[in-house]
Coordinates of C-alpha atoms in Angstrom, one line a residue:
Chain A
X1 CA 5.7 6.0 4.8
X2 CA 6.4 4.4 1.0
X3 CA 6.0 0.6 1.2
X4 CA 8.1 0.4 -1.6
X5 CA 10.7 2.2 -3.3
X6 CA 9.8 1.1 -7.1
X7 CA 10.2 3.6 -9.1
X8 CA 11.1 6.2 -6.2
X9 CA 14.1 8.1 -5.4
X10 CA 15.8 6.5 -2.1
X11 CA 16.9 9.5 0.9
X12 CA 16.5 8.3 3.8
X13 CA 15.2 5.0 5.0
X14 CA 13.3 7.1 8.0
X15 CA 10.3 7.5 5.5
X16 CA 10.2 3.9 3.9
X17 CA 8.2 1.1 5.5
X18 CA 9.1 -2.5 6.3
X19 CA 7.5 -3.8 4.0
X20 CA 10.1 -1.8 1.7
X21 CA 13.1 -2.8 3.4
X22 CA 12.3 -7.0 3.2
X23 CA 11.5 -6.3 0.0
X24 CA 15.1 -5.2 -0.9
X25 CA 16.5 -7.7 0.8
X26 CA 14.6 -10.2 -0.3
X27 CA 15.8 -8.7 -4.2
X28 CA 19.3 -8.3 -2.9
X29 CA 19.5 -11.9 -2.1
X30 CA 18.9 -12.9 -5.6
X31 CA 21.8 -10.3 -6.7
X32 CA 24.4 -12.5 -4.1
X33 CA 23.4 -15.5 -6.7
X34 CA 24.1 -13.2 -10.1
X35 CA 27.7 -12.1 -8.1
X36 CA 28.2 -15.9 -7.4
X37 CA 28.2 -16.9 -10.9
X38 CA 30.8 -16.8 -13.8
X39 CA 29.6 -14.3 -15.7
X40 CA 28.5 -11.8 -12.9
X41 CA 25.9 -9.6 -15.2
X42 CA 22.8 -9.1 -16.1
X43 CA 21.4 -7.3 -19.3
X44 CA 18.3 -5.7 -16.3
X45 CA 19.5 -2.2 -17.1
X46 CA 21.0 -2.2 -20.3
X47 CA 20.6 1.2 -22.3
X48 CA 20.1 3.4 -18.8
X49 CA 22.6 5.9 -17.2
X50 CA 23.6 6.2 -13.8
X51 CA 25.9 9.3 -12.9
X52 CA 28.0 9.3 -9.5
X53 CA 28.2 12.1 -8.1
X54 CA 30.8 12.4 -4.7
X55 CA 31.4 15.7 -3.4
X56 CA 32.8 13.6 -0.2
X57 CA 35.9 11.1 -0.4
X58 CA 34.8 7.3 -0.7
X59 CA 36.1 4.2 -1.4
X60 CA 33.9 1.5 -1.0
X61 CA 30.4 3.4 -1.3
X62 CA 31.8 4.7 -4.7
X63 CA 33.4 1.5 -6.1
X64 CA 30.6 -1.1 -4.9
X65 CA 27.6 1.3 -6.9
X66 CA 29.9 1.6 -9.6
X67 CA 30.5 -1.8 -9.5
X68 CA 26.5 -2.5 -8.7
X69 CA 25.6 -0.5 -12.0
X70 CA 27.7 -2.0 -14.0
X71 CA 26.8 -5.2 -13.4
X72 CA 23.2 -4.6 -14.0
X73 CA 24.8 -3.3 -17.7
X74 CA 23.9 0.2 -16.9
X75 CA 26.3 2.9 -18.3
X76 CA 28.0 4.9 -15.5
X77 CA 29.1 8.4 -15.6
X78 CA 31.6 9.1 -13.0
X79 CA 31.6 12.8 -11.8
X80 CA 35.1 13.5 -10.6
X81 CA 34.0 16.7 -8.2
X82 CA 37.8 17.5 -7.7
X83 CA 38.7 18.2 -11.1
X84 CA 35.1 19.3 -12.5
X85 CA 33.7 22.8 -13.4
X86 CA 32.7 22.4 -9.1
X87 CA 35.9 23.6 -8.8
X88 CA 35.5 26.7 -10.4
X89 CA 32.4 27.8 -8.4
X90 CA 29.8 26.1 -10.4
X91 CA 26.5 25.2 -7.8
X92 CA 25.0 21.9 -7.2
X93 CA 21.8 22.7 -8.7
X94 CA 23.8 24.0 -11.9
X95 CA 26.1 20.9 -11.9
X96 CA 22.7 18.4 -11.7
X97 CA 20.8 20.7 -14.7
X98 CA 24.1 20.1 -17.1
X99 CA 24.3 16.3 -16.1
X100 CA 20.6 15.7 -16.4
X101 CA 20.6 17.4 -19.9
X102 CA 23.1 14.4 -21.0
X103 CA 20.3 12.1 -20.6
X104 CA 20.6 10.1 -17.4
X105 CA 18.3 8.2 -15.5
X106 CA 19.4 8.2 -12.1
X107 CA 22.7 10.0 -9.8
X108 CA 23.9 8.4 -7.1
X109 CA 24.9 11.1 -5.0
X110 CA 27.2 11.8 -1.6
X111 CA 27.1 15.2 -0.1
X112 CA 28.6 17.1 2.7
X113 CA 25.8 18.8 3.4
X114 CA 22.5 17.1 5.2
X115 CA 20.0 17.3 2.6
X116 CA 21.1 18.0 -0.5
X117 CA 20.1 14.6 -2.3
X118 CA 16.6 15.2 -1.3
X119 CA 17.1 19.3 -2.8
X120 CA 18.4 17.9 -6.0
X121 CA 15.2 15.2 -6.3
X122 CA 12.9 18.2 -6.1
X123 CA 14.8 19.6 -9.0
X124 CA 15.4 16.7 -11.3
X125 CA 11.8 14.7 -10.5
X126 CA 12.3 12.4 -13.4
X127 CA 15.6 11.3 -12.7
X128 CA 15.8 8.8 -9.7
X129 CA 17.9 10.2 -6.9
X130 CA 20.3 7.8 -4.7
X131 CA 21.5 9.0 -1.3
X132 CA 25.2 7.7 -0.4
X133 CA 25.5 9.7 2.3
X134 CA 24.6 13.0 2.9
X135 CA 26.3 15.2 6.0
X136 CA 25.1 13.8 9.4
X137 CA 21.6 12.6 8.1
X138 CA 21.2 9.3 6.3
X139 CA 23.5 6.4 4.4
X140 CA 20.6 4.7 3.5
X141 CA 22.7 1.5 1.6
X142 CA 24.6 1.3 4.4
X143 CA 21.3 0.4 6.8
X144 CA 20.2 -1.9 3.9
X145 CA 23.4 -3.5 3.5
X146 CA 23.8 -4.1 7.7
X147 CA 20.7 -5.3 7.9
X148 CA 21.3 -7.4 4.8
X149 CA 24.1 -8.8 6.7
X150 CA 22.9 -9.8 9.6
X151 CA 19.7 -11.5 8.3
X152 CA 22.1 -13.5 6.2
X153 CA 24.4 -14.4 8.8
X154 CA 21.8 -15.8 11.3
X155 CA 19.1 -17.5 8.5
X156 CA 22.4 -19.5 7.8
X157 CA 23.2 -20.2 11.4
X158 CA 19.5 -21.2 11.6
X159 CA 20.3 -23.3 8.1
X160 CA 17.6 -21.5 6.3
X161 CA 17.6 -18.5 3.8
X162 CA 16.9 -14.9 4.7
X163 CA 14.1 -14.4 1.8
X164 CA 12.3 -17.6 3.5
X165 CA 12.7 -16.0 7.9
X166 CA 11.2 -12.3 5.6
X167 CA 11.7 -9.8 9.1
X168 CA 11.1 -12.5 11.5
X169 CA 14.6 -12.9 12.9
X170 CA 14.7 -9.2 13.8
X171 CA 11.8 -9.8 16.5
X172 CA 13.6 -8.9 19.8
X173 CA 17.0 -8.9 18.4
X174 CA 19.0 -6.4 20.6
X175 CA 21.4 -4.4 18.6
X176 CA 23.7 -2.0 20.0
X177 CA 25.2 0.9 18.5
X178 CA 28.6 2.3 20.0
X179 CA 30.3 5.3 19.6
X180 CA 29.8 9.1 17.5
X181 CA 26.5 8.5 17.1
X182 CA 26.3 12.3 17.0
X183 CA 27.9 12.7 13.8
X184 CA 26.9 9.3 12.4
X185 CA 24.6 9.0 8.8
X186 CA 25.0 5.6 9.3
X187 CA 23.9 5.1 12.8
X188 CA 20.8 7.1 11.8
X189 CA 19.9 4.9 8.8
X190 CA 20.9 1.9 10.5
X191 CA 18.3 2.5 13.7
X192 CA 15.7 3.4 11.1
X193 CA 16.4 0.1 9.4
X194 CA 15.9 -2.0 12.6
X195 CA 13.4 -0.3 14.0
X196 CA 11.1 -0.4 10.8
X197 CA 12.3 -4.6 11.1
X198 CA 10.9 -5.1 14.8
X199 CA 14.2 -5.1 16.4
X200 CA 15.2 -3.1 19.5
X201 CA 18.2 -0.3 19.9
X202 CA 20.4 0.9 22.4
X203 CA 22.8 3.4 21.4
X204 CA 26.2 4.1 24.1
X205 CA 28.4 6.9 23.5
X206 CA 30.0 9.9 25.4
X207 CA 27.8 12.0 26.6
X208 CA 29.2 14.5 23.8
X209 CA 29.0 12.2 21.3
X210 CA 25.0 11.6 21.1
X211 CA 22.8 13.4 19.5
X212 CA 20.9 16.3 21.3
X213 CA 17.4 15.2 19.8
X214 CA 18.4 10.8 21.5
X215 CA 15.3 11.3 23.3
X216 CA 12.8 11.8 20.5
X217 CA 14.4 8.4 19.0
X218 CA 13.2 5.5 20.9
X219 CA 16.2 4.1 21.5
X220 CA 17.1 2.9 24.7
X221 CA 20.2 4.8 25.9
X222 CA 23.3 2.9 27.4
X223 CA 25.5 4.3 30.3
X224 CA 27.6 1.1 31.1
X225 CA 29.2 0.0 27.9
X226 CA 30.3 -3.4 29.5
X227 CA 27.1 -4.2 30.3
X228 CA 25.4 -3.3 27.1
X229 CA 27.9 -5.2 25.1
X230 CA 27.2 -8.7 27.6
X231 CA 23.4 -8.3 26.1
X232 CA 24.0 -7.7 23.1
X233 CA 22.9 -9.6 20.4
X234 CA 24.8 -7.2 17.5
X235 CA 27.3 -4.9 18.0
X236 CA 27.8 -1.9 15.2
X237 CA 31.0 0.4 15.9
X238 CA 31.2 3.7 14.3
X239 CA 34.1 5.2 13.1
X240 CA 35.6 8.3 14.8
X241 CA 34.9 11.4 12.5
X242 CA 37.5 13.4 13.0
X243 CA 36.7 15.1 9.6
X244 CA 33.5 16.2 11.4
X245 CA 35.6 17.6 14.5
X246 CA 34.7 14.2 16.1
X247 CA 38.4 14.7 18.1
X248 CA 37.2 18.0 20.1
X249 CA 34.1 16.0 21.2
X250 CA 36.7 13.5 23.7
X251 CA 39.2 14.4 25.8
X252 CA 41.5 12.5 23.9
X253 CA 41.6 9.2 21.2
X254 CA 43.2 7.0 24.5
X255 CA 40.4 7.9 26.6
X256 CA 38.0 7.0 24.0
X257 CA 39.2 3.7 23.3
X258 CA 39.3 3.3 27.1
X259 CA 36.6 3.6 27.9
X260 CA 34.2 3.3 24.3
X261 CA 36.1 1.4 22.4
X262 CA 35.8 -2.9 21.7
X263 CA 39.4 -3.9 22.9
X264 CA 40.2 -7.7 23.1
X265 CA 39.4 -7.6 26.7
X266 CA 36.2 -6.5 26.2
X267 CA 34.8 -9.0 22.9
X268 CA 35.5 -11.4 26.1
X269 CA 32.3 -9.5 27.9
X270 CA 30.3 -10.4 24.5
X271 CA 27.8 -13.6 24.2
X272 CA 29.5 -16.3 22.0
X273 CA 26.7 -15.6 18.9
X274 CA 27.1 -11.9 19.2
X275 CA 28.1 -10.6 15.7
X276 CA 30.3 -7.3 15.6
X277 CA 30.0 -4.9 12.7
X278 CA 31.8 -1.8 11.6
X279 CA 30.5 0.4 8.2
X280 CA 34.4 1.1 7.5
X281 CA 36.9 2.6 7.0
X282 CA 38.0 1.6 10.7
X283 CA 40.4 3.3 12.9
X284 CA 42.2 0.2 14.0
X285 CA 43.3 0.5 17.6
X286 CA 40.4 3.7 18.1
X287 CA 36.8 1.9 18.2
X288 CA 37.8 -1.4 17.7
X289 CA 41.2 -3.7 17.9
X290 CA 42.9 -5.0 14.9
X291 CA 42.7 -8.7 16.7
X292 CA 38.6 -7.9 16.9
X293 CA 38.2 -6.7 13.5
X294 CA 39.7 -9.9 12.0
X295 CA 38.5 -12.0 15.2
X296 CA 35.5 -14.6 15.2
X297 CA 32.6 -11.8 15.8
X298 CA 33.3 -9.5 13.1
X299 CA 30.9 -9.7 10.0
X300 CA 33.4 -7.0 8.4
X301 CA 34.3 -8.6 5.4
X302 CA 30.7 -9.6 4.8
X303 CA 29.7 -6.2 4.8
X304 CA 31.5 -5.2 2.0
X305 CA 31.2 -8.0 0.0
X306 CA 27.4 -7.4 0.6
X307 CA 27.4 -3.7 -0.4
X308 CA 27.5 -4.7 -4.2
X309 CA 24.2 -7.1 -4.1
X310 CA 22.6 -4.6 -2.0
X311 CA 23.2 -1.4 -4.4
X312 CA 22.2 -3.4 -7.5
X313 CA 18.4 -4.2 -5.5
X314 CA 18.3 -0.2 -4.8
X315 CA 19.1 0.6 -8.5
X316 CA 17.1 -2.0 -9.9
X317 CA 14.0 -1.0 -8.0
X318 CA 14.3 2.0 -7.9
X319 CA 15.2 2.3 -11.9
X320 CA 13.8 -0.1 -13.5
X321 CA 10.9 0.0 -10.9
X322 CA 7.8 1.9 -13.5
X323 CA 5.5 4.0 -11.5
X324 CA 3.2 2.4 -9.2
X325 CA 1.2 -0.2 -9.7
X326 CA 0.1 -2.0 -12.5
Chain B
X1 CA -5.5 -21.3 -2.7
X2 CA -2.9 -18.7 -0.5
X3 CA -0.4 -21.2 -1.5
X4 CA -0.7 -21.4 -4.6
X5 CA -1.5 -17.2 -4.9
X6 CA 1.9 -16.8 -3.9
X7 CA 3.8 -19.3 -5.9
X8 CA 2.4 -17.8 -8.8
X9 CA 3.6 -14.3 -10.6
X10 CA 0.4 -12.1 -10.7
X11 CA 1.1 -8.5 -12.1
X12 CA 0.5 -6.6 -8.6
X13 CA -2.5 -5.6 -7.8
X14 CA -4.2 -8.4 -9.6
X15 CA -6.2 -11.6 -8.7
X16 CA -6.5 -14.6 -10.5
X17 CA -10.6 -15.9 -10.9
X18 CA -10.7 -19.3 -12.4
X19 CA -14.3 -19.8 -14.7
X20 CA -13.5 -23.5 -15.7
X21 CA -11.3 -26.1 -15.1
X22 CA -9.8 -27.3 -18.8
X23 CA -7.6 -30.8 -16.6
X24 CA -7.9 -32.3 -13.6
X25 CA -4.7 -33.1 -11.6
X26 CA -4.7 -36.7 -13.6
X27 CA -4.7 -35.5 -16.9
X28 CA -1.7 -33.0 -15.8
X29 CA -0.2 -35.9 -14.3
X30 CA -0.7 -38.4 -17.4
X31 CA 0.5 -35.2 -20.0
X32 CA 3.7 -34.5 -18.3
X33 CA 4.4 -38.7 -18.3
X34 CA 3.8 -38.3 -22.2
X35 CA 5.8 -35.9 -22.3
X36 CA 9.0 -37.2 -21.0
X37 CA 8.6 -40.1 -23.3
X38 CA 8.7 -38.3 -26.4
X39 CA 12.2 -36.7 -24.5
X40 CA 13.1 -40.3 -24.1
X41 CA 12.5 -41.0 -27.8
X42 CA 14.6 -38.0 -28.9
X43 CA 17.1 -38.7 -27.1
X44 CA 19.7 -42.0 -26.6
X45 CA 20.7 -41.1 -23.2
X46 CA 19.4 -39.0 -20.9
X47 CA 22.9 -38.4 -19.5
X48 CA 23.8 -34.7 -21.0
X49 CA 20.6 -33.7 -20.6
X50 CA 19.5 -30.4 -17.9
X51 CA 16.1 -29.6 -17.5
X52 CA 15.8 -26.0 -16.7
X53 CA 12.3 -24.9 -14.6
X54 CA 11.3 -21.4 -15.0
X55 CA 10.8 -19.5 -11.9
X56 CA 8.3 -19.5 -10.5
X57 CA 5.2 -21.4 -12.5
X58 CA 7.8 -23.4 -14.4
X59 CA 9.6 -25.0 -11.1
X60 CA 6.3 -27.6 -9.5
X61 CA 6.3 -29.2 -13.7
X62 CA 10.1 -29.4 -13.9
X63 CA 10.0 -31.3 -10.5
X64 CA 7.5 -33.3 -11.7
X65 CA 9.1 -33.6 -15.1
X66 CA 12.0 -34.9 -13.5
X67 CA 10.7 -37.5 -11.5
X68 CA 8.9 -39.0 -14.3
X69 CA 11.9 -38.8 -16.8
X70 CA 14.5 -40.2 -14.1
X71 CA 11.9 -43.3 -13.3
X72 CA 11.5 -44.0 -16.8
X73 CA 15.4 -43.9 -17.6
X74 CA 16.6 -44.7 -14.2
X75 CA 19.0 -42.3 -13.6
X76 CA 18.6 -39.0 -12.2
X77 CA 18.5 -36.5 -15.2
X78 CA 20.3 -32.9 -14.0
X79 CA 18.0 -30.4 -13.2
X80 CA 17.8 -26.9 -11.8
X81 CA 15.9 -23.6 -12.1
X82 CA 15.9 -20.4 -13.4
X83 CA 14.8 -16.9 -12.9
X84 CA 14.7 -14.7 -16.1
X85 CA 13.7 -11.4 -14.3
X86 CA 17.2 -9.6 -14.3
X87 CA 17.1 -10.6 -18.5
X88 CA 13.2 -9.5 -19.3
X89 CA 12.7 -6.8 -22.3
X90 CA 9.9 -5.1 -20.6
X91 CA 11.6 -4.0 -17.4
X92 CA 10.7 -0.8 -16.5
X93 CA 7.6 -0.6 -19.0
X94 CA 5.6 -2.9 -16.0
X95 CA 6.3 -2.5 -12.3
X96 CA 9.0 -5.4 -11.9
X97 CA 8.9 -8.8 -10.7
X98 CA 10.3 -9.9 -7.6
X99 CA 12.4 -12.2 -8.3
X100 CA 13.0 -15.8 -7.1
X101 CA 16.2 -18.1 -7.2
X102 CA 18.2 -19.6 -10.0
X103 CA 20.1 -22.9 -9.1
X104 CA 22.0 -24.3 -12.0
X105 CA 24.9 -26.1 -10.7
X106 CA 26.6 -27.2 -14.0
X107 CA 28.4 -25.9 -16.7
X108 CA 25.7 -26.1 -19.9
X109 CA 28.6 -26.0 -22.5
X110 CA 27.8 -29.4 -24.7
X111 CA 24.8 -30.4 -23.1
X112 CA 21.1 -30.2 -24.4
X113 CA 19.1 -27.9 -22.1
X114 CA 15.3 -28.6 -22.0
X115 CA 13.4 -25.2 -20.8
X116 CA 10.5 -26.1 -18.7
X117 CA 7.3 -23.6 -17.9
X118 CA 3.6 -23.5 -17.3
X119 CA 2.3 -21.7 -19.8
X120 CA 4.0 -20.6 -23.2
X121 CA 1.8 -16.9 -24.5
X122 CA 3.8 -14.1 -26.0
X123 CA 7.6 -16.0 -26.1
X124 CA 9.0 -13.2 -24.7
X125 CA 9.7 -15.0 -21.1
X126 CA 11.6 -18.1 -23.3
X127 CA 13.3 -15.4 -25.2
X128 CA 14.8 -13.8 -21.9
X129 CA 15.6 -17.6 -20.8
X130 CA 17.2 -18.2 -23.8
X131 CA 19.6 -15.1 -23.3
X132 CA 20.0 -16.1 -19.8
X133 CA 21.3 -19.4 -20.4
X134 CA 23.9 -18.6 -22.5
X135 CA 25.6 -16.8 -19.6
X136 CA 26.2 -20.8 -18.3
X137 CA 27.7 -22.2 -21.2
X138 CA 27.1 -22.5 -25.0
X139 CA 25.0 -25.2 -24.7
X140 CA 24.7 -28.6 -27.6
X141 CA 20.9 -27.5 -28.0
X142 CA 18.1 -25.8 -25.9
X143 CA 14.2 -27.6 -26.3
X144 CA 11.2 -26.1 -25.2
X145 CA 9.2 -28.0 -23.3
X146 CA 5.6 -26.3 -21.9
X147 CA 2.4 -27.7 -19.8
X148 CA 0.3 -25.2 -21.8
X149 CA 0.4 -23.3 -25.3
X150 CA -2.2 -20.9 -25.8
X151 CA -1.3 -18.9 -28.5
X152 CA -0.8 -15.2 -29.3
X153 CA 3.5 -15.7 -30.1
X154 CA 5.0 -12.3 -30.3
X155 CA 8.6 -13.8 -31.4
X156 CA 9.9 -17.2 -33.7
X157 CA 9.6 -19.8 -30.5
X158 CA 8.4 -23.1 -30.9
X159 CA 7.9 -25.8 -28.2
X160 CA 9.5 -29.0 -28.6
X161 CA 7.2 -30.7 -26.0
X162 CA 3.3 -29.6 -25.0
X163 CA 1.0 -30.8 -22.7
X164 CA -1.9 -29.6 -23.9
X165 CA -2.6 -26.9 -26.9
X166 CA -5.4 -24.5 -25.4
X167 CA -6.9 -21.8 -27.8
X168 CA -7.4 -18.8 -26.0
X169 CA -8.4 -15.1 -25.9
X170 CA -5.7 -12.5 -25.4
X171 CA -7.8 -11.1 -22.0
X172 CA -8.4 -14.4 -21.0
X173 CA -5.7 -15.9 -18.7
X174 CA -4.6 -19.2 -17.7
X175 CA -3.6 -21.0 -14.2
X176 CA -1.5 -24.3 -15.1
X177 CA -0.5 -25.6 -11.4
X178 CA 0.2 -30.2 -11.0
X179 CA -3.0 -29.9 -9.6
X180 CA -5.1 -28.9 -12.7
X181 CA -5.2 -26.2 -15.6
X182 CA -8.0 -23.2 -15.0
X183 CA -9.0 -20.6 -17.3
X184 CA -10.2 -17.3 -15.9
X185 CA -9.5 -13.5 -16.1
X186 CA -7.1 -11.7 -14.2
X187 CA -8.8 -8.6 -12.3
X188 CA -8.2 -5.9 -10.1
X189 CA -8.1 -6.4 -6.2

């Protein structure tokens, strides 16, 4: 367990502590005032290079690091995988040795394949390595940034600030996680994020849509969905990944949404305070209806928005962060 | 003493250990009133004025700074403060700071900015403040003031306003808090 990241690659938020996680919060927090103000950049990371590097579609991952880098003043390289040498065969191990030779400090990286940020930080050790998402394993921003999200929504319901409740207001909190948790890199970083904070998980999904290994992940396990939802304290959806053969997993998409997914009739079975969450993009009318996503419990919106302030607290610790101790 | 551990910025890993106490919470007290009379007497209204606290030894003077200078023109002079970790030249030689809030509510464009902070060594935390600021505005004119000068300047900065000039040695270190000045060593935990 790492009690910080400073100055440390960032894979998977399964090996960093609490300690780790309120600390980038508590940075992140101080980013939400930089993106606040008129001028919404700092000089923090002036001179340094951060490369992108998506081998898997994105939109918002992509556009809020890019956006997260520049605003620090870094330089970003932007590695276009469909219309690089990647194309013609080159490997990933080749493609990181020609883009650490030009010099940069850290790649923010997104890979099909489970693992393959953590391969390429064993081969480039000086140059920080950022997961965004790698195959079914970890999207640890995304954990940072939900967590971010809901310690900011209820320190201001409780009129304070999150830096001043630290991990307090995760004590007990009962978040539930719905849907393909199987194929899910977000619902794995996000149960590592609140579990490292104190609070307690229960996952509900089709049978064929959890994970063989649910056991060994102390998370409670959820068989009546309306139920789980009348206790929960958080919701998180999870997109249907179809693009991970998500659609053989369920009988159909209508039985799905029957019987897994938040319909308007159901956000009726949820406690007034409950917040509902979704990592995007959504399949409007699959996990979650359209009048949900844009109804009074969704913290949608804020998620994105928070995705930037969270990104720059990753890069800055993690690049600016010198080794160690002083 | 945990209180004020955390309010101040140690480099991690490191303790503050006082040897003597240089002034007592009065003479703080009695330095800061001085010193927002000589801002009085530079300035014929206190009305474009902002006084800028420096996260985080900087912010318990500015409060107190402001008290005094709003009794003594009776008004209440703008204030707010600042963090200058995002704009430091050393990030990434040191293990960074964590760093606290900025809350300046105004526009600075045409107004005279006064910097407030504990302790003014190298000049290298004013220099960062100095670039920070002008992200708010080009302001009329930035002063300097500081509860402590001990020396050792690394760039051209000057303060306007000083509570108390305090020879030092380089390893030495300094704790300024309202409730006295301490000199001391910094040393590992």
């Amino acid at each position: 367990m790492r009690t910080s990241i400073r100055g440390g690659d960032l894979i998977s938020l399964a090996d960093v502590s609490r300690e780790a996680i309120v600390e980038v919060l508590d940075v992140a927090e101080s980013f939400v005032e930089v993106n606040q103000r008129s001028i919404k950049k700092v000089p923090t990371l002036k001179g340094r290079v951060v490369a992108s590097l998506f081998y898997e579609e994105s939109t918002r991952t992509r556009l809020s690091f890019e956006t997260a880098a520049k605003r620090l003043s870094a330089d970003v390289l932007s590695l276009a995988v469909a219309s690089s040498s990647v194309k013609k065969g080159e490997s990933l191990r080749d493609t990181i040795s020609t883009i650490t030779a030009l010099g940069i400090d850290a790649v923010v990286m997104r890979h099909m394949a489970s693992g393959a940020p953590w391969q390429v930080s064993r081969v480039v050790p000086t140059v920080r390595v950022i997961n965004a998402g790698d195959g079914q394993h970890q999207h640890p921003t995304q954990g940072l940034l939900d967590a971010f999200t809901i310690r900011q929504v209820l320190a201001e319901r409780a009129g304070s600030r999150g830096s001043e409740t630290g991990s307090e207001i995760f004590h007990g909190l009962r978040i539930l996680i719905v849907g393909d948790i199987r194929h899910s890199r977000v619902a794995r970083s996000d149960i590592s994020a609140y579990q490292a904070l104190g609070a307690t998980v229960t996952v509900c999904a089709p049978p064929t849509l959890l994970p063989t290994d649910v056991a060994s992940w102390g998370v409670d396990v959820a068989t009546d969905f309306d139920d789980a939802l009348a206790k929960a304290d958080v919701v998180g959806l999870l997109r249907l990944q179809v693009e991970r053969g998500s659609g053989a997993f369920v009988p159909s998409l209508r039985e799905f949404t029957s019987l897994y997914g938040l319909t308007a009739e159901r956000e009726r079975l949820l406690p007034p305070h409950a917040l509902v969450m979704h990592p995007g993009p959504m399949n409007r009318g699959v996990e979650v209806d359209s009048s949900v996503a844009d109804g009074s419990h969704a913290v949608i919106e804020r998620q994105v928005a928070n995705g930037v302030p969270v990104r720059m607290a990753v890069l800055y610790l993690t690049v600016a962060g010198g080794e160690g101790d002083l | 003493m945990a209180e004020r551990e955390r309010r101040h910025v140690r480099p991690r890993g490191t303790v503050f250990v006082p040897r003597t106490q240089l002034l007592s919470a009065d003479d703080v007290q009695r330095a800061v009133r001085r010193m927002a009379h000589e801002i009085i007497e530079r300035h014929e209204s206190v009305d474009d004025l902002v006084l800028v606290g420096l996260q985080t030894g900087g912010v318990p003077f500015c409060e107190l700074l402001h008290r005094e200078l709003s009794a003594i023109a009776a008004s209440d002079v703008l204030h707010g403060y600042l963090d200058v970790a995002f704009y430091r030249d050393d990030v990434g030689l040191h293990p960074v700071v964590e760093p606290a809030s900025t809350t300046i509510a105004v526009d600075l464009t045409d107004r005279v900015v006064i910097i407030v902070d504990d302790v003014l060594y190298t000049g290298r935390t004013v220099r960062a403040a100095l670039n920070a600021l002008s992200d708010w505005g080009r302001a009329r004119a930035i002063e300097l003031a500081v509860m402590i000068d001990r020396g050792h300047r690394e760039l051209p900065i000057r303060p306007d306003y000083v509570g108390k000039n305090l020879p030092t040695a380089r390893h030495e270190a300094v704790d300024a808090h309202i409730e006295g000045v301490w000199i001391g060593e910094l040393v590992a935990k």
